[in-house]
mmCIF file of C-alpha atoms in Angstrom:
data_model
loop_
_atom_site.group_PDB
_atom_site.id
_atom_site.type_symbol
_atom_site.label_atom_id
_atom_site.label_comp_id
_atom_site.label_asym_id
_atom_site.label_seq_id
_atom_site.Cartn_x
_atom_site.Cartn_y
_atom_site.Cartn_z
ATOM 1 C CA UNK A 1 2.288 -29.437 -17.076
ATOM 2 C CA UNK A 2 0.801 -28.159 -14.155
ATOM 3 C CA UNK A 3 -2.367 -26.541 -14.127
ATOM 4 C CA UNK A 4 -4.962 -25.123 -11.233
ATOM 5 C CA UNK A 5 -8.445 -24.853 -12.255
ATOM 6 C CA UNK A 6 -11.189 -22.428 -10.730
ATOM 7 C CA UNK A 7 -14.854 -23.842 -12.072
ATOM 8 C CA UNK A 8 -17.048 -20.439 -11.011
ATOM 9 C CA UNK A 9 -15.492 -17.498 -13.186
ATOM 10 C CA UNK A 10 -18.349 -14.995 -11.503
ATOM 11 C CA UNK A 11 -20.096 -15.749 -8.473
ATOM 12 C CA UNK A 12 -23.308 -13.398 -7.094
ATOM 13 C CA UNK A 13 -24.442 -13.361 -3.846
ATOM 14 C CA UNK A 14 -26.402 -12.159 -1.421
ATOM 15 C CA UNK A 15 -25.329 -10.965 2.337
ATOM 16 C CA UNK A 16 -24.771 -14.064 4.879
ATOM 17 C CA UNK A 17 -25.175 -16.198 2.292
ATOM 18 C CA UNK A 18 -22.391 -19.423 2.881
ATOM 19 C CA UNK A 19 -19.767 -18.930 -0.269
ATOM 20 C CA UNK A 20 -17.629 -21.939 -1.497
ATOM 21 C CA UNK A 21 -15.351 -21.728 -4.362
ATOM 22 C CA UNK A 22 -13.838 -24.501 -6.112
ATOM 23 C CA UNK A 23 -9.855 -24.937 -7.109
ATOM 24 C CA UNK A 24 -8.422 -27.965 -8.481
ATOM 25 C CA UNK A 25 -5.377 -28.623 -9.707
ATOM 26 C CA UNK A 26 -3.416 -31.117 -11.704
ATOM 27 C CA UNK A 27 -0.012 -32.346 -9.957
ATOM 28 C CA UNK A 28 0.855 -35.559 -8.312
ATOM 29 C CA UNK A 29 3.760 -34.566 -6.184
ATOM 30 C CA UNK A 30 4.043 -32.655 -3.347
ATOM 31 C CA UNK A 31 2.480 -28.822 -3.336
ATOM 32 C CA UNK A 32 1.603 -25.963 -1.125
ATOM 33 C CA UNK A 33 -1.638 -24.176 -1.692
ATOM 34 C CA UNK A 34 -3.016 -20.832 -1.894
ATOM 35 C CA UNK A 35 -5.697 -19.011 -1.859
ATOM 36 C CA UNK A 36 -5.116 -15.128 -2.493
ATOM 37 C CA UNK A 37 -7.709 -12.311 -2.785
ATOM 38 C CA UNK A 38 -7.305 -8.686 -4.792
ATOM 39 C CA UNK A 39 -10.213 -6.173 -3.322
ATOM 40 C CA UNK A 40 -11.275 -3.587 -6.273
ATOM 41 C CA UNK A 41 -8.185 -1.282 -6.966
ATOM 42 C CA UNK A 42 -5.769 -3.301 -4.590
ATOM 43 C CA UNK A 43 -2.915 -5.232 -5.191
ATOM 44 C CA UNK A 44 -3.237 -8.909 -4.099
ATOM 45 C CA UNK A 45 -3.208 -10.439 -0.523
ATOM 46 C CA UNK A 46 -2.574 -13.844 0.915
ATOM 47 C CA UNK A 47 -5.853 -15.042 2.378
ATOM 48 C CA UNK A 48 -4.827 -18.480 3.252
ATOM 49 C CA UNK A 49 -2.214 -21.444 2.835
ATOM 50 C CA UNK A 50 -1.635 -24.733 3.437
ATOM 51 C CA UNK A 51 1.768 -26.770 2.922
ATOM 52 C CA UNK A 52 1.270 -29.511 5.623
ATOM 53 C CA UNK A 53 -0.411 -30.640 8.363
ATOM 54 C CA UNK A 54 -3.602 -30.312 9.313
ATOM 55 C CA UNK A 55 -5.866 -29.824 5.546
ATOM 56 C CA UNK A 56 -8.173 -27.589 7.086
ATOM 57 C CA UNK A 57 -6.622 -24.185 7.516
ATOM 58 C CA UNK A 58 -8.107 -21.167 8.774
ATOM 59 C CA UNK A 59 -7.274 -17.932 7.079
ATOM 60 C CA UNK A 60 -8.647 -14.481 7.299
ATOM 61 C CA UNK A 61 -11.580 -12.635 8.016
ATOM 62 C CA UNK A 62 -13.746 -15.658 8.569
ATOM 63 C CA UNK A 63 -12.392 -17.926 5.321
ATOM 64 C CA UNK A 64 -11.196 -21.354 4.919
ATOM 65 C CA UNK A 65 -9.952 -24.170 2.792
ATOM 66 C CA UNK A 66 -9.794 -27.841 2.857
ATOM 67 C CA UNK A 67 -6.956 -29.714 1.235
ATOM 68 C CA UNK A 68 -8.599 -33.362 -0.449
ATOM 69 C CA UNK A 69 -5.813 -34.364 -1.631
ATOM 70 C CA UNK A 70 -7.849 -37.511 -3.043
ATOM 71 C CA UNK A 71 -9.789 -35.142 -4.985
ATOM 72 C CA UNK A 72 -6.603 -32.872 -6.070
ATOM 73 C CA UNK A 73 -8.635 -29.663 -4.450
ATOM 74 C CA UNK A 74 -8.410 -26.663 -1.959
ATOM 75 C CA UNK A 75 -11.696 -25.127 -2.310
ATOM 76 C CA UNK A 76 -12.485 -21.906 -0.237
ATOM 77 C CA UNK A 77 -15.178 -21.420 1.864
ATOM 78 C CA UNK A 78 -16.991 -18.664 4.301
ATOM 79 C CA UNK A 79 -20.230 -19.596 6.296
ATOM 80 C CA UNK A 80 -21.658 -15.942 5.950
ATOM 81 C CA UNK A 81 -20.189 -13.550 3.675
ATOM 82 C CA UNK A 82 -20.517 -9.583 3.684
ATOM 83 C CA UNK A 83 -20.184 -6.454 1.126
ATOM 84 C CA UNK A 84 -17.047 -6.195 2.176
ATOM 85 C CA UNK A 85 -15.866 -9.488 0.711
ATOM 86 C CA UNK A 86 -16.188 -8.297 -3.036
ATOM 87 C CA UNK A 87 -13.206 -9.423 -4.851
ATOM 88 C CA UNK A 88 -11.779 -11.334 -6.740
ATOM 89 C CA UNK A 89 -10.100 -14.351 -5.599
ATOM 90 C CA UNK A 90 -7.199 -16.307 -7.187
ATOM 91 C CA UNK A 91 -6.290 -20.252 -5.904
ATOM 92 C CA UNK A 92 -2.554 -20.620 -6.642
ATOM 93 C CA UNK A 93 -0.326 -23.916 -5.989
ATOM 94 C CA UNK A 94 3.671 -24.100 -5.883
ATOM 95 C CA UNK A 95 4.821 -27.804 -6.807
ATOM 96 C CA UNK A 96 7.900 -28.535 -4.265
ATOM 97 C CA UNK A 97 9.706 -30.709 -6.038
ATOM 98 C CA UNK A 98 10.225 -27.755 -9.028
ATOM 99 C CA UNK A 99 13.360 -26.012 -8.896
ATOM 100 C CA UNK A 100 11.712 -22.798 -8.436
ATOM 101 C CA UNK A 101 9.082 -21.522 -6.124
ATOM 102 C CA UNK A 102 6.822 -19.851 -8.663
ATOM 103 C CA UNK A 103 3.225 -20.372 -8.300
ATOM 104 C CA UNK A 104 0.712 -21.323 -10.745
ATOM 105 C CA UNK A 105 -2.517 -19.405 -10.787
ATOM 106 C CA UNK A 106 -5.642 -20.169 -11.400
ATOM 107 C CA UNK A 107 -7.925 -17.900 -13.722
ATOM 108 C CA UNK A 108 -9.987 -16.443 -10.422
ATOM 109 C CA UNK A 109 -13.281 -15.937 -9.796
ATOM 110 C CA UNK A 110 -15.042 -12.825 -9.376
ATOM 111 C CA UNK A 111 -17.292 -12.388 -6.025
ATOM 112 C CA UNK A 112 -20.159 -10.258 -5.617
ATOM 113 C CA UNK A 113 -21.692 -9.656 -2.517
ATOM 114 C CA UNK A 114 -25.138 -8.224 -2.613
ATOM 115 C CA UNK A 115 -26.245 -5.845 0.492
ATOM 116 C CA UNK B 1 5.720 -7.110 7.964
ATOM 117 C CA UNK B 2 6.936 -8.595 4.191
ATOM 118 C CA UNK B 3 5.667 -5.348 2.143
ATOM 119 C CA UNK B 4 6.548 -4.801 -1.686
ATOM 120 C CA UNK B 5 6.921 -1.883 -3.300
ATOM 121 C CA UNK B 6 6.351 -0.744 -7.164
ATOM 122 C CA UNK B 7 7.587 2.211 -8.736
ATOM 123 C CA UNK B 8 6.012 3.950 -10.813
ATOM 124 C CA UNK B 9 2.233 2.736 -10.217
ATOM 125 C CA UNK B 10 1.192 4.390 -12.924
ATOM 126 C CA UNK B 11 3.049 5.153 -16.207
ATOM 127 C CA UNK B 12 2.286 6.173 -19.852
ATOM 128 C CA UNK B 13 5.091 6.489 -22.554
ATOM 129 C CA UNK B 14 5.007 6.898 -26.408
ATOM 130 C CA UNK B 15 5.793 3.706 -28.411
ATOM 131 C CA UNK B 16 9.385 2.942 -29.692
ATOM 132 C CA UNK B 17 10.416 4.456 -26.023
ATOM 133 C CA UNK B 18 11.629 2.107 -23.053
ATOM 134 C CA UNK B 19 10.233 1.987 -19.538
ATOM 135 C CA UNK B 20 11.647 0.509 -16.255
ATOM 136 C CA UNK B 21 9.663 -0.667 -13.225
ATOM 137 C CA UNK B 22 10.945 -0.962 -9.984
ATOM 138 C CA UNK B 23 10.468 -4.318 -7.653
ATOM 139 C CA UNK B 24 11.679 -3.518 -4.018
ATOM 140 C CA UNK B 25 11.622 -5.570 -0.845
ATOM 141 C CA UNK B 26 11.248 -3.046 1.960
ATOM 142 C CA UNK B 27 11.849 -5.096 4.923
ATOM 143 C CA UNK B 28 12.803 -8.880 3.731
ATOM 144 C CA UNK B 29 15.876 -10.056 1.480
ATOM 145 C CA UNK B 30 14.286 -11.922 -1.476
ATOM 146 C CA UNK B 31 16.630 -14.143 -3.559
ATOM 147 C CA UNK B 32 14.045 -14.583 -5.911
ATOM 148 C CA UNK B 33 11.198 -12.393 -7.432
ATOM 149 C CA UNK B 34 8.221 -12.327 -9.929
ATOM 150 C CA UNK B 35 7.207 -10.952 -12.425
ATOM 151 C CA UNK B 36 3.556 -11.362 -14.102
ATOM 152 C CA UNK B 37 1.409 -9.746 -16.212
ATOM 153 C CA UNK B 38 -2.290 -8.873 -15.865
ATOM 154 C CA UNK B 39 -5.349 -8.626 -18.161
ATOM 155 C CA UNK B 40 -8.247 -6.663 -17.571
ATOM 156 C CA UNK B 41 -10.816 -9.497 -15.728
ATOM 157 C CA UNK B 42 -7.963 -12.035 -16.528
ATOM 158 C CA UNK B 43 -5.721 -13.685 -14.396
ATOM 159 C CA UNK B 44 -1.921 -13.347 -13.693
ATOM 160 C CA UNK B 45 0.189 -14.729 -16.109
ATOM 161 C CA UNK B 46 3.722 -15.042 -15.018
ATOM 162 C CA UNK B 47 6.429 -13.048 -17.664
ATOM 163 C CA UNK B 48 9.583 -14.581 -15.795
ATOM 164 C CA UNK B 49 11.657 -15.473 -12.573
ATOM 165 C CA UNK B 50 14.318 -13.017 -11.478
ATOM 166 C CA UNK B 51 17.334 -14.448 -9.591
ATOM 167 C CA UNK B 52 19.276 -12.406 -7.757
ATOM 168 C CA UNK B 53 23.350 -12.211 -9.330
ATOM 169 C CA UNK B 54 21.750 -14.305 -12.080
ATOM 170 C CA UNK B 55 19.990 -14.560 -15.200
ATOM 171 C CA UNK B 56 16.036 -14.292 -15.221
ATOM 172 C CA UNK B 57 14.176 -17.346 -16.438
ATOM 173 C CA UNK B 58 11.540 -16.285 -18.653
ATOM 174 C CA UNK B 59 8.342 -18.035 -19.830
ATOM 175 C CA UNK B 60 7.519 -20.080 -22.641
ATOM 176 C CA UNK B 61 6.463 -17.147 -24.739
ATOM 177 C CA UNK B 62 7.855 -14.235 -23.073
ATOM 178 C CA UNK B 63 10.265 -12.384 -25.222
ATOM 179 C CA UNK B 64 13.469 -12.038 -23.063
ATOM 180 C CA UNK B 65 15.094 -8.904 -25.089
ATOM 181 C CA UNK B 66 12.370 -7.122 -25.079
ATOM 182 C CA UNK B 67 11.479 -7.603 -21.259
ATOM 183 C CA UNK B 68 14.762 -6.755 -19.279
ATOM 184 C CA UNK B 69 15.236 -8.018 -16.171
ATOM 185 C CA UNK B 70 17.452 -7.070 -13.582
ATOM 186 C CA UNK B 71 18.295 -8.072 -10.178
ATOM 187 C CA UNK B 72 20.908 -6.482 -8.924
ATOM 188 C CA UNK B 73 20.247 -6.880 -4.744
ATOM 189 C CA UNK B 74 18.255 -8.876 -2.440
ATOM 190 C CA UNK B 75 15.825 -6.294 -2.609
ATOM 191 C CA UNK B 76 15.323 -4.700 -5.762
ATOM 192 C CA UNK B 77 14.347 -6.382 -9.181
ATOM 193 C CA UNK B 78 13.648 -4.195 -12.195
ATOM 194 C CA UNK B 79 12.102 -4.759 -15.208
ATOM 195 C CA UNK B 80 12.440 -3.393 -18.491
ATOM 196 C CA UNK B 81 10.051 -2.921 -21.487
ATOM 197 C CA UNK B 82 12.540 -2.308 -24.525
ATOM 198 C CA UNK B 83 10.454 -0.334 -27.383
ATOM 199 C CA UNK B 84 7.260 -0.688 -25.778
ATOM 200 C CA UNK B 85 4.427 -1.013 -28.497
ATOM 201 C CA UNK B 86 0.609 -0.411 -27.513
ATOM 202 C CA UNK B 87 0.172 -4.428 -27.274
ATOM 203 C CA UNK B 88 2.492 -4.031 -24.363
ATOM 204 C CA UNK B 89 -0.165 -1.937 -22.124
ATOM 205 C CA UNK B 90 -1.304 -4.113 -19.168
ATOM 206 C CA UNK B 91 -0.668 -4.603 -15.280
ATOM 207 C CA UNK B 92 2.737 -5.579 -14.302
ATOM 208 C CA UNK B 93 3.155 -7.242 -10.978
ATOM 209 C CA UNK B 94 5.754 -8.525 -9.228
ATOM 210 C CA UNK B 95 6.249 -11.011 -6.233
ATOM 211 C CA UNK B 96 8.974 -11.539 -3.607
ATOM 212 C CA UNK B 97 9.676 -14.899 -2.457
ATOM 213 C CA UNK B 98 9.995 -15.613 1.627
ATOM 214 C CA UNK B 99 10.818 -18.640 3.194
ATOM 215 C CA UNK B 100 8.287 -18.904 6.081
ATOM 216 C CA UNK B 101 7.759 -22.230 8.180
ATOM 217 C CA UNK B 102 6.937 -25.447 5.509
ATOM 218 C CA UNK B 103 7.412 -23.497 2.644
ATOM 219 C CA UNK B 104 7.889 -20.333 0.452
ATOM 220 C CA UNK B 105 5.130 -17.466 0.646
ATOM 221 C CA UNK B 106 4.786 -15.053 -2.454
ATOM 222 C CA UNK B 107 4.381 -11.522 -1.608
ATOM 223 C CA UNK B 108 3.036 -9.107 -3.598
ATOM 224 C CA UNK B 109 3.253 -5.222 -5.021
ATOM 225 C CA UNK B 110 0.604 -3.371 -5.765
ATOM 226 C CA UNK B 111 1.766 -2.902 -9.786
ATOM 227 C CA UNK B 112 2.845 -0.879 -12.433
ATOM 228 C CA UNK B 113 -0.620 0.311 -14.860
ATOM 229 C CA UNK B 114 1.897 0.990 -18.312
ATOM 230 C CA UNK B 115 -0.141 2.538 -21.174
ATOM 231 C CA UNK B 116 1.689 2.532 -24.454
ATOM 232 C CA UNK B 117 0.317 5.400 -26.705
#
């Protein structure tokens, strides 16, 4: 069965710090990747994908993710993260060779940025 | 562009009664939504994919006559929780599923708080 796999369950950090957060995930086939975010009290939003091309994608407000598809992982990253980027943060992967298109979350790690 | 909309956010009911949540597209046709569930500090666990003219596909583990699910359009899904019982308060979201470029993109609404008293 497919599975994704997010190592840091709470991260803490301090303004401008660099942030990476790890995903893995367990599928040989063919998958797109996600990366979504939920800010305190809001429903969740697509930060970044990737389903081919070019495996480092640029998303939103400063973040990115590199596809290893050697390593099975799409970990996120930000060079210098703010107060603003307090969430929590879900990695997600759709296998394309399912039938369906539903996605398969990871269990999301909790970011807190420190002013 | 691609917004989904929940209704009610909020809702509490007394146990034994039934509650329905509304799933709507607002400017996208979605063949297929999602429905998950959400634990405090937890992440989403999907309940079941809702087809539209067709029968949902539920989870291992989700119990399909007590979660109802209906979708009727290309934009609305509903979902029903048959003689809700306090063990069913949680966060229901659900997803619409766009075809964009390489691939399909999951949008999300903002949920359905249910307290079962």
């Amino acid at each position: 069965a497919q599975s994704v796999s997010q190592h840091n369950h709470h991260v803490i950090l301090s303004e401008a710090a660099s942030l990476e957060l790890g995903c893995n995930y367990s599928y040989g086939g063919t998958v797109n990747l996600f990366w979504y975010v939920q800010y305190p009290g809001q429903h969740l939003q697509l930060l970044l994908k990737y389903f081919s091309g070019d495996p480092l994608v640029k998303g939103i407000k400063g973040f990115e993710a590199e596809f290893i598809k050697s390593k099975f992982s799409f970990n996120l990253r930000k060079p210098s993260v703010q107060w603003s980027d307090t969430a929590e943060y879900f990695c997600a992967v759709h296998s394309r060779s399912g039938a369906t298109n539903k996605l398969i979350f990871g269990t999301g790690t909790l970011l807190a940025v420190q002013p | 562009g691609a917004v989904v909309s929940q209704h009610p956010s909020w809702v509490i009911c007394k146990s034994g009664t039934s509650v329905k949540i509304e799933c709507r597209s607002l400017d996208f046709q979605a063949t297929t939504m999602f429905w998950y569930r959400q634990f405090p500090k937890q992440s989403l666990m999907l309940m079941a994919t809702s087809n539209e003219g067709s029968k949902a596909t539920y989870e291992q583990g989700v119990e399909k006559d007590k979660f109802l699910i209906n979708h009727a359009s290309l934009t609305l899904s509903t979902l029903t929780v048959t003689s809700a019982h306090p063990e069913d308060s949680s966060f229901y979201i659900c997803s619409a599923s766009l075809r964009t470029g390489g691939g399909y993109e999951q949008y999300f609404g903002p949920g359905t708080r249910l307290t079962v008293t």
